[in-house]
Amino acid sequence: MTILTDTIAAAEGIAGSLPQGLFIGGEWRQAESGATLAVDDPATGRTVAEVADAGTADGLAALTAAVDAQTSWAAVPPRERGEILRRSFEIIMARRDDLAALMTLEMGKPLAESQAEVAYAAEFFRWFAEEAVRIDGGYLVAPGGGSRVVTTRQPVGPSLLITPWNFPMAMGTRKIGPALAAGCTVVVKPAKQTPLSMLALAAILAEAGVPPGVVNVFTTSKSGSVTSALIADPRLRKLSFTGSTEVGRALIAQSAQNVLRTSMELGGNAPFVVFDDADVTLAVEGAVQAKMRNIGEACTAANRFYVQRGVAREFGEALAERLGSLVIGHGLDPATQVGPLIDRNALTGVSELVDAATSAGARVLTGGEAVDGAGNFYRPTVLTGVPHGIRTVREEIFGPVAPIVAFDNEDEAIAMANDSEYGLAAYVFTEALERGLRVCERIESGMVGLNQGIISNPAAPFGGVKHSGLGREGGFGGIDEYLEVKYMSIRAPW
Ligand code: NAP
């Protein structure tokens, strides 16, 4: 316990040494009102930092700084933009341990997972450092002759990037990397519960050579009113949002007024389908990863498990044994495998969804309750005999709960998997090659993991269909979200 107290104190020391103001035009400043916003450790409820609480004037000042820097940043040679991103990657990796401790302190995930996220976040800078120099164009002889079709790609312009609390750094770098590579300046608004990772990132970007005004960050407790003012401002040209479908919908509606380019990475409700020809041990391993990464608080988290009747019992019991033996605790304790949920509301929400399942006849194989005491801990839970249509299966659980629904045949599994407004990620386990490919093609989602429980990869196009979003982040297409195509018609009378 003394060791842990020391570890927490060390992480609080890292938080205390960070600049905690607004980062605007290359300078750190307080909110105009002088207001601050508390950041709490979700494992203990203790306040670990106070950051500036921006108002509308501060948000607009950040936009002005981005607008002022746009022309000069777009003129910086692509190689140089890439080198700055590459240096940022190096600095993040050199400070990985401190950044991970900071992330766990504000968000709760186990330290090893924070370390994985820091590396994942840095990889987006490395990837887009490489993509900055590959922004291509075209030259075409017009089919009718007499002219040439010449295309080039130009930065969209000042962009507002809004990120969630569940991946406090990677959801930022997945947007900042391509925006900077493309030549866009940005205003970043992190979630109020986890601003510290983004403040640390802003300081690193400045150290790596990002010129003043190219990256601006504001933290606020009034996200709706402040971002509305930016979205209504005709100088803003792009909005990229990661968060809930409900907020995403409202932001798309607001963006219509100025016909903003939008990228939306929204909620998920991933089906995890196990056929009776699957390697059940592999499927259980994949289920642990797909369910427990980030304490279940991931948009890609397996949310509903459809298991063919022949293996449903074996799969459920093995998964319950694995989840029931995971160590719950403060994420900074190296032994911890399951950290706290982000806040009390999240804990209440998860409890309600478990109760809804048991009221509908589901059986608890393990867990099924919150952990008594301080902190927002919920026991990893496996529910079996869950009916398909209930709330627990329809809503995003965002916690360590695995509801199992049995099915009899492939068509039934696909119909249930596709019976959702969401379409972000899906997982399929089968040893039959044709079935695997067929089911991957028939499932309505932007991403599918075949015989694996982790799909996130900086080189892959990340994004959803249906109400899970618009556009893709990462991969070769990630930079396109920040580029406009310009076509020049060249008279060619020869
Ligand atoms: P959220 O409530 O939608 O918040 C996301 C961000 O939007 C936060 O910065 C939040 O600020 C801000 N926000 C909230 N209300 C707003 C408004 N009216 N106008 C403008 N901004 C507003 O989502 P969350 O609870 O943080 O994150 C969890 C959700 O994100 C889940 O649904 C998850 O699936 C989704 N997600 C999706 C992806 C993906 O790539 N598809 C990745 C990660 C998470 P405050 O902190 O001030 O509320």
PDB file of N, CA, C and O and ligand atoms in Angstrom, residues 162-166 171 174 189-192 220 223-224 227 241-244 247 251 265-268 299 396 398 424 462, ligand 1:
ATOM      1  N   ILE A 162     -12.739  17.593 -31.548  1.00  0.00           N
ATOM      2  CA  ILE A 162     -13.334  17.338 -30.225  1.00  0.00           C
ATOM      3  C   ILE A 162     -13.122  15.866 -29.881  1.00  0.00           C
ATOM      4  O   ILE A 162     -13.460  14.988 -30.679  1.00  0.00           O
ATOM      5  N   THR A 163     -12.535  15.606 -28.711  1.00  0.00           N
ATOM      6  CA  THR A 163     -12.159  14.224 -28.372  1.00  0.00           C
ATOM      7  C   THR A 163     -12.812  13.757 -27.068  1.00  0.00           C
ATOM      8  O   THR A 163     -13.138  14.571 -26.210  1.00  0.00           O
ATOM      9  N   PRO A 164     -12.975  12.429 -26.896  1.00  0.00           N
ATOM     10  CA  PRO A 164     -13.620  11.877 -25.709  1.00  0.00           C
ATOM     11  C   PRO A 164     -12.598  11.522 -24.618  1.00  0.00           C
ATOM     12  O   PRO A 164     -11.396  11.616 -24.830  1.00  0.00           O
ATOM     13  N   TRP A 165     -13.120  11.080 -23.480  1.00  0.00           N
ATOM     14  CA  TRP A 165     -12.252  10.785 -22.333  1.00  0.00           C
ATOM     15  C   TRP A 165     -11.670   9.376 -22.382  1.00  0.00           C
ATOM     16  O   TRP A 165     -10.732   9.080 -21.650  1.00  0.00           O
ATOM     17  N   ASN A 166     -12.238   8.487 -23.202  1.00  0.00           N
ATOM     18  CA  ASN A 166     -11.843   7.077 -23.027  1.00  0.00           C
ATOM     19  C   ASN A 166     -10.449   6.743 -23.576  1.00  0.00           C
ATOM     20  O   ASN A 166      -9.771   5.867 -23.049  1.00  0.00           O
ATOM     21  N   MET A 171      -7.118   9.475 -29.379  1.00  0.00           N
ATOM     22  CA  MET A 171      -8.188  10.080 -30.173  1.00  0.00           C
ATOM     23  C   MET A 171      -7.780  11.483 -30.636  1.00  0.00           C
ATOM     24  O   MET A 171      -8.294  11.997 -31.621  1.00  0.00           O
ATOM     25  N   ARG A 174      -4.889  10.887 -33.551  1.00  0.00           N
ATOM     26  CA  ARG A 174      -5.501  10.341 -34.763  1.00  0.00           C
ATOM     27  C   ARG A 174      -6.121  11.453 -35.613  1.00  0.00           C
ATOM     28  O   ARG A 174      -6.390  11.267 -36.798  1.00  0.00           O
ATOM     29  N   LYS A 189     -10.352  20.382 -28.463  1.00  0.00           N
ATOM     30  CA  LYS A 189     -11.078  20.438 -27.199  1.00  0.00           C
ATOM     31  C   LYS A 189     -11.182  19.031 -26.627  1.00  0.00           C
ATOM     32  O   LYS A 189     -11.983  18.214 -27.070  1.00  0.00           O
ATOM     33  N   PRO A 190     -10.334  18.717 -25.635  1.00  0.00           N
ATOM     34  CA  PRO A 190     -10.411  17.383 -25.024  1.00  0.00           C
ATOM     35  C   PRO A 190     -11.607  17.294 -24.081  1.00  0.00           C
ATOM     36  O   PRO A 190     -12.209  18.313 -23.738  1.00  0.00           O
ATOM     37  N   ALA A 191     -11.911  16.079 -23.639  1.00  0.00           N
ATOM     38  CA  ALA A 191     -13.008  15.886 -22.679  1.00  0.00           C
ATOM     39  C   ALA A 191     -12.632  16.506 -21.332  1.00  0.00           C
ATOM     40  O   ALA A 191     -11.464  16.501 -20.945  1.00  0.00           O
ATOM     41  N   LYS A 192     -13.638  16.995 -20.623  1.00  0.00           N
ATOM     42  CA  LYS A 192     -13.334  17.697 -19.360  1.00  0.00           C
ATOM     43  C   LYS A 192     -12.788  16.744 -18.291  1.00  0.00           C
ATOM     44  O   LYS A 192     -12.052  17.170 -17.405  1.00  0.00           O
ATOM     45  N   THR A 220     -12.664  22.976 -21.110  1.00  0.00           N
ATOM     46  CA  THR A 220     -13.847  23.711 -20.656  1.00  0.00           C
ATOM     47  C   THR A 220     -14.870  22.776 -20.015  1.00  0.00           C
ATOM     48  O   THR A 220     -14.928  21.591 -20.351  1.00  0.00           O
ATOM     49  N   SER A 223     -18.699  22.634 -22.812  1.00  0.00           N
ATOM     50  CA  SER A 223     -18.336  22.267 -24.179  1.00  0.00           C
ATOM     51  C   SER A 223     -19.399  22.663 -25.195  1.00  0.00           C
ATOM     52  O   SER A 223     -19.084  23.170 -26.262  1.00  0.00           O
ATOM     53  N   GLY A 224     -20.685  22.461 -24.851  1.00  0.00           N
ATOM     54  CA  GLY A 224     -21.757  22.738 -25.817  1.00  0.00           C
ATOM     55  C   GLY A 224     -21.762  24.185 -26.253  1.00  0.00           C
ATOM     56  O   GLY A 224     -21.732  24.484 -27.456  1.00  0.00           O
ATOM     57  N   THR A 227     -18.230  25.307 -28.071  1.00  0.00           N
ATOM     58  CA  THR A 227     -17.995  24.772 -29.430  1.00  0.00           C
ATOM     59  C   THR A 227     -19.066  25.264 -30.409  1.00  0.00           C
ATOM     60  O   THR A 227     -18.777  25.447 -31.589  1.00  0.00           O
ATOM     61  N   PHE A 241     -15.046  14.995 -34.885  1.00  0.00           N
ATOM     62  CA  PHE A 241     -15.558  14.687 -33.550  1.00  0.00           C
ATOM     63  C   PHE A 241     -15.444  13.198 -33.277  1.00  0.00           C
ATOM     64  O   PHE A 241     -15.769  12.373 -34.135  1.00  0.00           O
ATOM     65  N   THR A 242     -15.003  12.851 -32.083  1.00  0.00           N
ATOM     66  CA  THR A 242     -15.111  11.470 -31.608  1.00  0.00           C
ATOM     67  C   THR A 242     -15.865  11.513 -30.298  1.00  0.00           C
ATOM     68  O   THR A 242     -15.481  12.233 -29.368  1.00  0.00           O
ATOM     69  N   GLY A 243     -16.955  10.748 -30.224  1.00  0.00           N
ATOM     70  CA  GLY A 243     -17.755  10.718 -29.010  1.00  0.00           C
ATOM     71  C   GLY A 243     -19.064   9.991 -29.261  1.00  0.00           C
ATOM     72  O   GLY A 243     -19.151   9.167 -30.176  1.00  0.00           O
ATOM     73  N   SER A 244     -20.064  10.330 -28.492  1.00  0.00           N
ATOM     74  CA  SER A 244     -21.324   9.591 -28.569  1.00  0.00           C
ATOM     75  C   SER A 244     -22.123   9.966 -29.821  1.00  0.00           C
ATOM     76  O   SER A 244     -22.002  11.079 -30.342  1.00  0.00           O
ATOM     77  N   VAL A 247     -24.384  13.189 -29.275  1.00  0.00           N
ATOM     78  CA  VAL A 247     -23.724  14.488 -29.439  1.00  0.00           C
ATOM     79  C   VAL A 247     -23.307  14.673 -30.902  1.00  0.00           C
ATOM     80  O   VAL A 247     -23.440  15.760 -31.468  1.00  0.00           O
ATOM     81  N   LEU A 251     -24.029  17.826 -33.457  1.00  0.00           N
ATOM     82  CA  LEU A 251     -22.946  18.589 -34.085  1.00  0.00           C
ATOM     83  C   LEU A 251     -23.075  18.595 -35.613  1.00  0.00           C
ATOM     84  O   LEU A 251     -22.763  19.595 -36.262  1.00  0.00           O
ATOM     85  N   GLU A 265     -16.639  10.078 -35.557  1.00  0.00           N
ATOM     86  CA  GLU A 265     -16.334   8.740 -35.030  1.00  0.00           C
ATOM     87  C   GLU A 265     -17.237   8.567 -33.814  1.00  0.00           C
ATOM     88  O   GLU A 265     -16.962   9.113 -32.750  1.00  0.00           O
ATOM     89  N   LEU A 266     -18.321   7.826 -33.980  1.00  0.00           N
ATOM     90  CA  LEU A 266     -19.374   7.822 -32.954  1.00  0.00           C
ATOM     91  C   LEU A 266     -19.466   6.480 -32.222  1.00  0.00           C
ATOM     92  O   LEU A 266     -18.547   5.677 -32.248  1.00  0.00           O
ATOM     93  N   GLY A 267     -20.581   6.282 -31.579  1.00  0.00           N
ATOM     94  CA  GLY A 267     -20.734   5.113 -30.711  1.00  0.00           C
ATOM     95  C   GLY A 267     -20.741   3.784 -31.462  1.00  0.00           C
ATOM     96  O   GLY A 267     -20.888   3.736 -32.682  1.00  0.00           O
ATOM     97  N   GLY A 268     -20.570   2.718 -30.712  1.00  0.00           N
ATOM     98  CA  GLY A 268     -20.580   1.378 -31.298  1.00  0.00           C
ATOM     99  C   GLY A 268     -21.414   0.422 -30.460  1.00  0.00           C
ATOM    100  O   GLY A 268     -21.831   0.746 -29.343  1.00  0.00           O
ATOM    101  N   CYS A 299     -15.210   2.236 -27.888  1.00  0.00           N
ATOM    102  CA  CYS A 299     -16.251   2.208 -28.923  1.00  0.00           C
ATOM    103  C   CYS A 299     -16.205   0.880 -29.670  1.00  0.00           C
ATOM    104  O   CYS A 299     -17.200   0.435 -30.220  1.00  0.00           O
ATOM    105  N   GLU A 396     -25.071   0.766 -25.838  1.00  0.00           N
ATOM    106  CA  GLU A 396     -23.627   0.647 -25.629  1.00  0.00           C
ATOM    107  C   GLU A 396     -23.409   0.505 -24.112  1.00  0.00           C
ATOM    108  O   GLU A 396     -23.736   1.424 -23.350  1.00  0.00           O
ATOM    109  N   PHE A 398     -20.498   0.108 -22.314  1.00  0.00           N
ATOM    110  CA  PHE A 398     -19.339   0.893 -21.867  1.00  0.00           C
ATOM    111  C   PHE A 398     -18.886   0.481 -20.472  1.00  0.00           C
ATOM    112  O   PHE A 398     -18.651   1.307 -19.581  1.00  0.00           O
ATOM    113  N   LEU A 424     -19.995  -0.040 -36.069  1.00  0.00           N
ATOM    114  CA  LEU A 424     -18.581   0.339 -35.983  1.00  0.00           C
ATOM    115  C   LEU A 424     -17.689  -0.897 -36.148  1.00  0.00           C
ATOM    116  O   LEU A 424     -17.117  -1.133 -37.190  1.00  0.00           O
ATOM    117  N   PHE A 462     -10.018   3.415 -39.805  1.00  0.00           N
ATOM    118  CA  PHE A 462     -10.867   3.223 -38.628  1.00  0.00           C
ATOM    119  C   PHE A 462     -12.132   4.052 -38.805  1.00  0.00           C
ATOM    120  O   PHE A 462     -12.064   5.258 -39.045  1.00  0.00           O
TER     121      PHE A 462
HETATM  122  P1  NAP B   1     -19.528  12.476 -25.422  1.00  0.00           P
HETATM  123  O1  NAP B   1     -20.313  12.747 -24.207  1.00  0.00           O
HETATM  124  O2  NAP B   1     -20.226  12.536 -26.725  1.00  0.00           O
HETATM  125  O3  NAP B   1     -18.297  13.507 -25.377  1.00  0.00           O
HETATM  126  C1  NAP B   1     -17.296  13.506 -26.355  1.00  0.00           C
HETATM  127  C2  NAP B   1     -16.701  14.890 -26.445  1.00  0.00           C
HETATM  128  O4  NAP B   1     -17.719  15.801 -26.853  1.00  0.00           O
HETATM  129  C3  NAP B   1     -16.165  15.433 -25.126  1.00  0.00           C
HETATM  130  O5  NAP B   1     -15.060  16.260 -25.390  1.00  0.00           O
HETATM  131  C4  NAP B   1     -17.331  16.256 -24.615  1.00  0.00           C
HETATM  132  O6  NAP B   1     -16.972  17.283 -23.739  1.00  0.00           O
HETATM  133  C5  NAP B   1     -17.853  16.839 -25.898  1.00  0.00           C
HETATM  134  N1  NAP B   1     -19.243  17.229 -25.830  1.00  0.00           N
HETATM  135  C6  NAP B   1     -20.232  16.756 -25.037  1.00  0.00           C
HETATM  136  N2  NAP B   1     -21.391  17.388 -25.315  1.00  0.00           N
HETATM  137  C7  NAP B   1     -21.113  18.276 -26.296  1.00  0.00           C
HETATM  138  C8  NAP B   1     -21.893  19.227 -27.013  1.00  0.00           C
HETATM  139  N3  NAP B   1     -23.193  19.389 -26.775  1.00  0.00           N
HETATM  140  N4  NAP B   1     -21.288  19.976 -27.965  1.00  0.00           N
HETATM  141  C9  NAP B   1     -19.977  19.821 -28.232  1.00  0.00           C
HETATM  142  N5  NAP B   1     -19.181  18.946 -27.588  1.00  0.00           N
HETATM  143  C10 NAP B   1     -19.746  18.181 -26.638  1.00  0.00           C
HETATM  144  O7  NAP B   1     -18.824  11.056 -25.387  1.00  0.00           O
HETATM  145  P2  NAP B   1     -17.905  10.445 -24.236  1.00  0.00           P
HETATM  146  O8  NAP B   1     -18.790   9.970 -23.154  1.00  0.00           O
HETATM  147  O9  NAP B   1     -16.811  11.380 -23.899  1.00  0.00           O
HETATM  148  O10 NAP B   1     -17.232   9.243 -25.013  1.00  0.00           O
HETATM  149  C11 NAP B   1     -17.832   8.018 -25.134  1.00  0.00           C
HETATM  150  C12 NAP B   1     -18.488   7.859 -26.492  1.00  0.00           C
HETATM  151  O11 NAP B   1     -17.504   8.071 -27.509  1.00  0.00           O
HETATM  152  C13 NAP B   1     -19.019   6.470 -26.714  1.00  0.00           C
HETATM  153  O12 NAP B   1     -20.255   6.532 -27.352  1.00  0.00           O
HETATM  154  C14 NAP B   1     -17.958   5.839 -27.624  1.00  0.00           C
HETATM  155  O13 NAP B   1     -18.428   4.788 -28.400  1.00  0.00           O
HETATM  156  C15 NAP B   1     -17.559   7.005 -28.445  1.00  0.00           C
HETATM  157  N6  NAP B   1     -16.233   6.788 -29.036  1.00  0.00           N
HETATM  158  C16 NAP B   1     -16.148   6.555 -30.371  1.00  0.00           C
HETATM  159  C17 NAP B   1     -14.913   6.302 -30.957  1.00  0.00           C
HETATM  160  C18 NAP B   1     -14.800   6.049 -32.431  1.00  0.00           C
HETATM  161  O14 NAP B   1     -13.688   6.108 -32.938  1.00  0.00           O
HETATM  162  N7  NAP B   1     -15.875   5.766 -33.138  1.00  0.00           N
HETATM  163  C19 NAP B   1     -13.761   6.298 -30.171  1.00  0.00           C
HETATM  164  C20 NAP B   1     -13.877   6.545 -28.800  1.00  0.00           C
HETATM  165  C21 NAP B   1     -15.132   6.795 -28.251  1.00  0.00           C
HETATM  166  P3  NAP B   1     -17.214  17.145 -22.154  1.00  0.00           P
HETATM  167  O15 NAP B   1     -16.140  16.310 -21.657  1.00  0.00           O
HETATM  168  O16 NAP B   1     -17.184  18.531 -21.678  1.00  0.00           O
HETATM  169  O17 NAP B   1     -18.563  16.517 -21.969  1.00  0.00           O
END
